[in-house]
mmCIF file of C-alpha atoms and ligand atoms in Angstrom:
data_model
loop_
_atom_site.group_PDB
_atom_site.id
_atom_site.type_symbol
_atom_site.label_atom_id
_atom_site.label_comp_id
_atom_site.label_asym_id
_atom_site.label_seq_id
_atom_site.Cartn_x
_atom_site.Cartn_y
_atom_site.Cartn_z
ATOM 1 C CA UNK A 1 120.263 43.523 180.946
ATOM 2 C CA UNK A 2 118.814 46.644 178.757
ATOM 3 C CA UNK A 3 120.857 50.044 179.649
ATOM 4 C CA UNK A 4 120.735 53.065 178.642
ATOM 5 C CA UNK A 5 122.959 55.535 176.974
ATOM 6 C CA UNK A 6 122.891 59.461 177.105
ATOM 7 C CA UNK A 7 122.331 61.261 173.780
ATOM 8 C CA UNK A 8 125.394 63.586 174.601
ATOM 9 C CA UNK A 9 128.632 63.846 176.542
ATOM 10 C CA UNK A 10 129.234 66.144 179.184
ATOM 11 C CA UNK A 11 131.605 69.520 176.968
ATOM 12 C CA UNK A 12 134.861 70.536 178.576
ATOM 13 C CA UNK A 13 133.110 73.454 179.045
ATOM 14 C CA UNK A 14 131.149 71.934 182.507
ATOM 15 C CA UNK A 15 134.407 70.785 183.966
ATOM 16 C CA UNK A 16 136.102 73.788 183.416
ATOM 17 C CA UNK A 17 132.795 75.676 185.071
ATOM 18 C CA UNK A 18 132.826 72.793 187.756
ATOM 19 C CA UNK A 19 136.304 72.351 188.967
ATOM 20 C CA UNK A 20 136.591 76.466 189.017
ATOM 21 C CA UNK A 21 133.775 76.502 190.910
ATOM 22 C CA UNK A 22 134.306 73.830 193.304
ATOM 23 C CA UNK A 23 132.302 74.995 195.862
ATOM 24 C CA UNK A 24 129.750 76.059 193.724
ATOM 25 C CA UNK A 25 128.913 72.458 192.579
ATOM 26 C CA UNK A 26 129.363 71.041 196.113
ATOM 27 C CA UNK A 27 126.633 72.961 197.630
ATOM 28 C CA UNK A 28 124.377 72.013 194.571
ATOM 29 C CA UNK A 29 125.302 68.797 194.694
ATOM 30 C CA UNK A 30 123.974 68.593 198.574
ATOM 31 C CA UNK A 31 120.492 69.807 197.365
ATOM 32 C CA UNK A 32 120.339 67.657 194.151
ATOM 33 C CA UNK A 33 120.754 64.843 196.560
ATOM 34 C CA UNK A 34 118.110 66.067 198.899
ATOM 35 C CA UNK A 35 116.257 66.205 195.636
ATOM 36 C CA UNK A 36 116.931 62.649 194.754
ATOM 37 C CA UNK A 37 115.765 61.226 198.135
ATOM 38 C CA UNK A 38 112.311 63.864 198.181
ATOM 39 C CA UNK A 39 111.762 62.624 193.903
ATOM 40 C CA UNK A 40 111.886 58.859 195.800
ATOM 41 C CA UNK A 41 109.722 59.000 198.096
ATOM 42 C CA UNK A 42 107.036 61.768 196.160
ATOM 43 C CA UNK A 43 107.066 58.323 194.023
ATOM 44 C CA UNK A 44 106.427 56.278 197.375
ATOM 45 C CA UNK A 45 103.171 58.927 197.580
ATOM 46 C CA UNK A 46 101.837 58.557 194.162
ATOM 47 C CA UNK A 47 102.339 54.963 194.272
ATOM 48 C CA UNK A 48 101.836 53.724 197.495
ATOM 49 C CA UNK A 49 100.086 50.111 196.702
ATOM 50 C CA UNK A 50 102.997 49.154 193.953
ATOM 51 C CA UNK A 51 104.655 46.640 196.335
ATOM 52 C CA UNK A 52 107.615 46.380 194.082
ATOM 53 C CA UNK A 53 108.275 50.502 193.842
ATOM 54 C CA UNK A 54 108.160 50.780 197.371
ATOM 55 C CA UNK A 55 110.453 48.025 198.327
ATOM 56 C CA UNK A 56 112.921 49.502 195.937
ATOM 57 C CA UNK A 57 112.467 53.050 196.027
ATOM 58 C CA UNK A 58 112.292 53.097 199.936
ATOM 59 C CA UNK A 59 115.624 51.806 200.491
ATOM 60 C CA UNK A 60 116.729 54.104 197.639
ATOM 61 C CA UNK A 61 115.515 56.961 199.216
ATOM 62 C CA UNK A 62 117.435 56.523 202.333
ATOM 63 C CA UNK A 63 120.350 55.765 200.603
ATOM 64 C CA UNK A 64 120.776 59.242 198.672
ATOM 65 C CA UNK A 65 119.972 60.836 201.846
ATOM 66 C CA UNK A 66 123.309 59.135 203.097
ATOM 67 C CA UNK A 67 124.722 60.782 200.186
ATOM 68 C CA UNK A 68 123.535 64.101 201.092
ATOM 69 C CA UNK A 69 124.931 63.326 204.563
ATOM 70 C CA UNK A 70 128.038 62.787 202.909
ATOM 71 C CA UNK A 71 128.448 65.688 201.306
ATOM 72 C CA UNK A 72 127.232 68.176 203.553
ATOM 73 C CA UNK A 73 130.636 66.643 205.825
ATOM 74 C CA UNK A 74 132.496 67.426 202.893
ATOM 75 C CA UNK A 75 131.359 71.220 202.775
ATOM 76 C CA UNK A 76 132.200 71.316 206.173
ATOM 77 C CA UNK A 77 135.657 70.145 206.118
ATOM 78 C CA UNK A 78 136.380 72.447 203.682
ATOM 79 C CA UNK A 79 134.882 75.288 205.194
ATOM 80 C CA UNK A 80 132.375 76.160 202.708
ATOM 81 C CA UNK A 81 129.642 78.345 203.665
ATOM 82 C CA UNK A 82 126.134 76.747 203.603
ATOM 83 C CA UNK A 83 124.029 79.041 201.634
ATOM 84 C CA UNK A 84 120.626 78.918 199.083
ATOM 85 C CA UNK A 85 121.775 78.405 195.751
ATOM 86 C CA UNK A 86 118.890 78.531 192.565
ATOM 87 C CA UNK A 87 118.739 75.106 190.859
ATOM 88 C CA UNK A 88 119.597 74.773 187.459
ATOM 89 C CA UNK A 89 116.501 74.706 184.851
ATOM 90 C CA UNK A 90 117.524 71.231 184.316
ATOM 91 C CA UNK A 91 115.128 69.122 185.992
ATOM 92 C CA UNK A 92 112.208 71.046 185.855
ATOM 93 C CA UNK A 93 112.792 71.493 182.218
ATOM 94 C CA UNK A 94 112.830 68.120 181.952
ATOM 95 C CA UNK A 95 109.715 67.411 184.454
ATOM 96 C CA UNK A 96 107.346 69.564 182.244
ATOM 97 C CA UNK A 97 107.914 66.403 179.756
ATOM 98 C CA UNK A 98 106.612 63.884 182.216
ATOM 99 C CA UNK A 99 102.317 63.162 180.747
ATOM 100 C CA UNK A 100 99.776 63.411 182.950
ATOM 101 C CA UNK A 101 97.945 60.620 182.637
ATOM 102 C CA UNK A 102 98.371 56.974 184.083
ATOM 103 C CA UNK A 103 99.741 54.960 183.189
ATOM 104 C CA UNK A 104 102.199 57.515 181.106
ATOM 105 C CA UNK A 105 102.894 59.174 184.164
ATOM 106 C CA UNK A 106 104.705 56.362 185.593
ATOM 107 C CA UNK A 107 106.551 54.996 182.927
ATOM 108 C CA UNK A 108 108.267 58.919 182.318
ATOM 109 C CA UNK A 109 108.630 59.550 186.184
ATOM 110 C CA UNK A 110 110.594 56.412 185.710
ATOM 111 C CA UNK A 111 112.837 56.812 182.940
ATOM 112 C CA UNK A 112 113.279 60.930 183.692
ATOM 113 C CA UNK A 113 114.608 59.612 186.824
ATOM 114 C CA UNK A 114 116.694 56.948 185.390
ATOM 115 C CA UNK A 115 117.976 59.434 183.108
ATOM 116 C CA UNK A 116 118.648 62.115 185.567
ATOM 117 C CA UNK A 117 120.944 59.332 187.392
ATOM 118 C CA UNK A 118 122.712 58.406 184.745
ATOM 119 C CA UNK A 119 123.633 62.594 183.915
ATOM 120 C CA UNK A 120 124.701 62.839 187.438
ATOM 121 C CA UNK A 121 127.006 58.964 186.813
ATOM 122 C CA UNK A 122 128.619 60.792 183.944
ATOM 123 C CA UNK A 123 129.647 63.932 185.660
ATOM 124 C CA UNK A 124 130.308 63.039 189.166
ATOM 125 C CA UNK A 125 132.665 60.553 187.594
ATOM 126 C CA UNK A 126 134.130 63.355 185.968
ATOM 127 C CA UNK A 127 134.532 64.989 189.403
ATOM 128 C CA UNK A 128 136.456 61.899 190.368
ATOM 129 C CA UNK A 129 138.865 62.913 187.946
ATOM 130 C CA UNK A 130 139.119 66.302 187.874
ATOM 131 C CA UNK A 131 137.867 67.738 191.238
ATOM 132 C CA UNK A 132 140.877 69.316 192.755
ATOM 133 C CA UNK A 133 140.652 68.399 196.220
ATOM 134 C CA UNK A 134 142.046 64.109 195.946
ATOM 135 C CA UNK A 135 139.103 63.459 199.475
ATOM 136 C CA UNK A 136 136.611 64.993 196.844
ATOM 137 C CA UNK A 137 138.102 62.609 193.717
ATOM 138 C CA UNK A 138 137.980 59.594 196.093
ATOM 139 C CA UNK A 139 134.155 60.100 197.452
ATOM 140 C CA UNK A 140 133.312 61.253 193.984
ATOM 141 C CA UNK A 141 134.494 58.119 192.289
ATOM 142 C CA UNK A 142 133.140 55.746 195.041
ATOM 143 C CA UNK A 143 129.742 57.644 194.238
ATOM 144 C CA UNK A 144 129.421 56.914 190.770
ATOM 145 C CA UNK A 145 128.866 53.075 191.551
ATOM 146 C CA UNK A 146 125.770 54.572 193.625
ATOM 147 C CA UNK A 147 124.701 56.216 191.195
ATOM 148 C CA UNK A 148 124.913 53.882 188.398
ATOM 149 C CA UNK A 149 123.239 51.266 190.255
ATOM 150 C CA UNK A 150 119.777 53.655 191.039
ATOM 151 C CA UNK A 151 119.770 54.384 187.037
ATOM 152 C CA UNK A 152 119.395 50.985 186.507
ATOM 153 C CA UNK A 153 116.487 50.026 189.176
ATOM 154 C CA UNK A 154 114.624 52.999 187.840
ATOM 155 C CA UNK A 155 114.939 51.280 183.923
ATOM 156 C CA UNK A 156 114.504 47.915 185.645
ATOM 157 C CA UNK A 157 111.269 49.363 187.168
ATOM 158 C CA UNK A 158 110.038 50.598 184.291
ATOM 159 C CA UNK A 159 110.782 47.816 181.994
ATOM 160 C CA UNK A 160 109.024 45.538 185.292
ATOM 161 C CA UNK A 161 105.815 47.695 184.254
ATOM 162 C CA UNK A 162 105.614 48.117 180.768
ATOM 163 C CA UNK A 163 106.917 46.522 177.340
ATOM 164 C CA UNK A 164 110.727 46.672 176.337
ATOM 165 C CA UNK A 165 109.351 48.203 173.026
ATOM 166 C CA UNK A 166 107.291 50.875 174.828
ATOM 167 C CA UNK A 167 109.891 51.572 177.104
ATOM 168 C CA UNK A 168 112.946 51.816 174.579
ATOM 169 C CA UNK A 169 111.013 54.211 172.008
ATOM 170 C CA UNK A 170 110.210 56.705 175.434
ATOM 171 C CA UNK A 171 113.358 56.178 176.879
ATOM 172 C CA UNK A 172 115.158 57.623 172.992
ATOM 173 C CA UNK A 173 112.704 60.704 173.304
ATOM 174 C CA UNK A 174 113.977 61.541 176.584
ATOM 175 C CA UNK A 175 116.924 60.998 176.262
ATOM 176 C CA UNK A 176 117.011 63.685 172.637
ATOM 177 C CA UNK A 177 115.010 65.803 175.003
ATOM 178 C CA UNK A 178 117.938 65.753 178.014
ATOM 179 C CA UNK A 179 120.410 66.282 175.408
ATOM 180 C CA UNK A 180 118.784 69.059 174.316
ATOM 181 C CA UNK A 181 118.440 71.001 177.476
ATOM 182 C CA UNK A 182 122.404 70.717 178.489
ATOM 183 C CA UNK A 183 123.008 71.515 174.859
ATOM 184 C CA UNK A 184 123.785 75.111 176.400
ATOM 185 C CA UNK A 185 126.330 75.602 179.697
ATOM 186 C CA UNK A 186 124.069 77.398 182.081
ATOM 187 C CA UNK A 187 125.846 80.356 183.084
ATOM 188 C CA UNK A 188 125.455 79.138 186.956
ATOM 189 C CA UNK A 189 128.059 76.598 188.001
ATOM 190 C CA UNK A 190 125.979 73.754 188.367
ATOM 191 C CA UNK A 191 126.139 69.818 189.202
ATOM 192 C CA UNK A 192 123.131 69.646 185.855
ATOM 193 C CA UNK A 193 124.436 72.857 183.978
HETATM 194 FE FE1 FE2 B 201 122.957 60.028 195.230
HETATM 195 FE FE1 FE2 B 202 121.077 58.401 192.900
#
């Protein structure tokens, strides 16, 4: 089964930044998994006779919106004010490296989102260890199976659609390019900072 492996690992820095900021990265969190669900099904849009997308990305969809259900009860229980927080550059830094043209279009949409799941694996697996609150550790570390699984069906997707070769020489720039982007902490306490 091909995987894939992030070009850096998440500084001390971020969990410092996170676990200060606590409720910071929980509110972020709820909209990066409203973002997760909406990046699904824009897919389920674009690609709406790809009987194999659909049937995954469908069920994928709802599932991070369970997620998002998930941790908007957690804000709640701990009494953290629902506000609009800016998103971190991250993704659409990332996005502006997705090609236009089919099929290129597909094959990055794919592996930006596998990639972006596998980032968010890494660090809410870090939350599991380091969040203070031991509810937020637990959900956190129960997440991170979720999470790992939808980086895989994204690479499993793409690798469904185009050659291993093809896939494993896009998937390395990518994953320089994600590197790249968290190189620096963004000031903002953020889930992708
Ligand atoms: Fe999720
Ligand atoms: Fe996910």
């Amino acid at each position: 089964m091909a995987t894939l492996q992030l070009a850096s690992r998440t500084s001390d820095a971020w969990i410092e930044q996170a676990t200060q900021h606590i409720d910071l990265i929980l509110l972020d969190h709820a909209n990066c998994e409203k973002k997760a669900a909406g990046n699904a099904l824009s897919l389920l849009f674009r690609y709406p006779s790809n009987g194999q997308l659909v049937e995954t990305l469908s069920p994928l969809a709802r599932e991070e919106l369970q997620h998002f259900e998930r941790v908007h009860r957690h804000l709640q229980r701990l009494g953290i004010p629902i506000k609009p927080l800016s998103a971190a550059p991250y993704a659409s830094l990332l996005n502006q490296h997705l090609r236009r043209p089919e099929p290129d279009h597909l094959l990055d949409a794919l592996l930006v989102a596998a990639i972006i799941e596998a980032r968010s694996h890494e660090r809410l697996g870090l939350l599991g260890i380091h969040a203070p609150d031991p509810e937020l550790r637990q959900f956190y570390l129960w997440l991170t199976a979720a999470e790992e699984r939808h980086l895989q069906i994204y690479l499993d997707l793409a690798l469904a659609h185009f050659c291993a070769d093809h896939v494993q020489e896009r998937l390395h720039t990518l994953l320089q390019v994600e590197a790249e982007i968290l190189s620096t902490l963004h000031p903002e306490p953020r889930v992708h900072s």
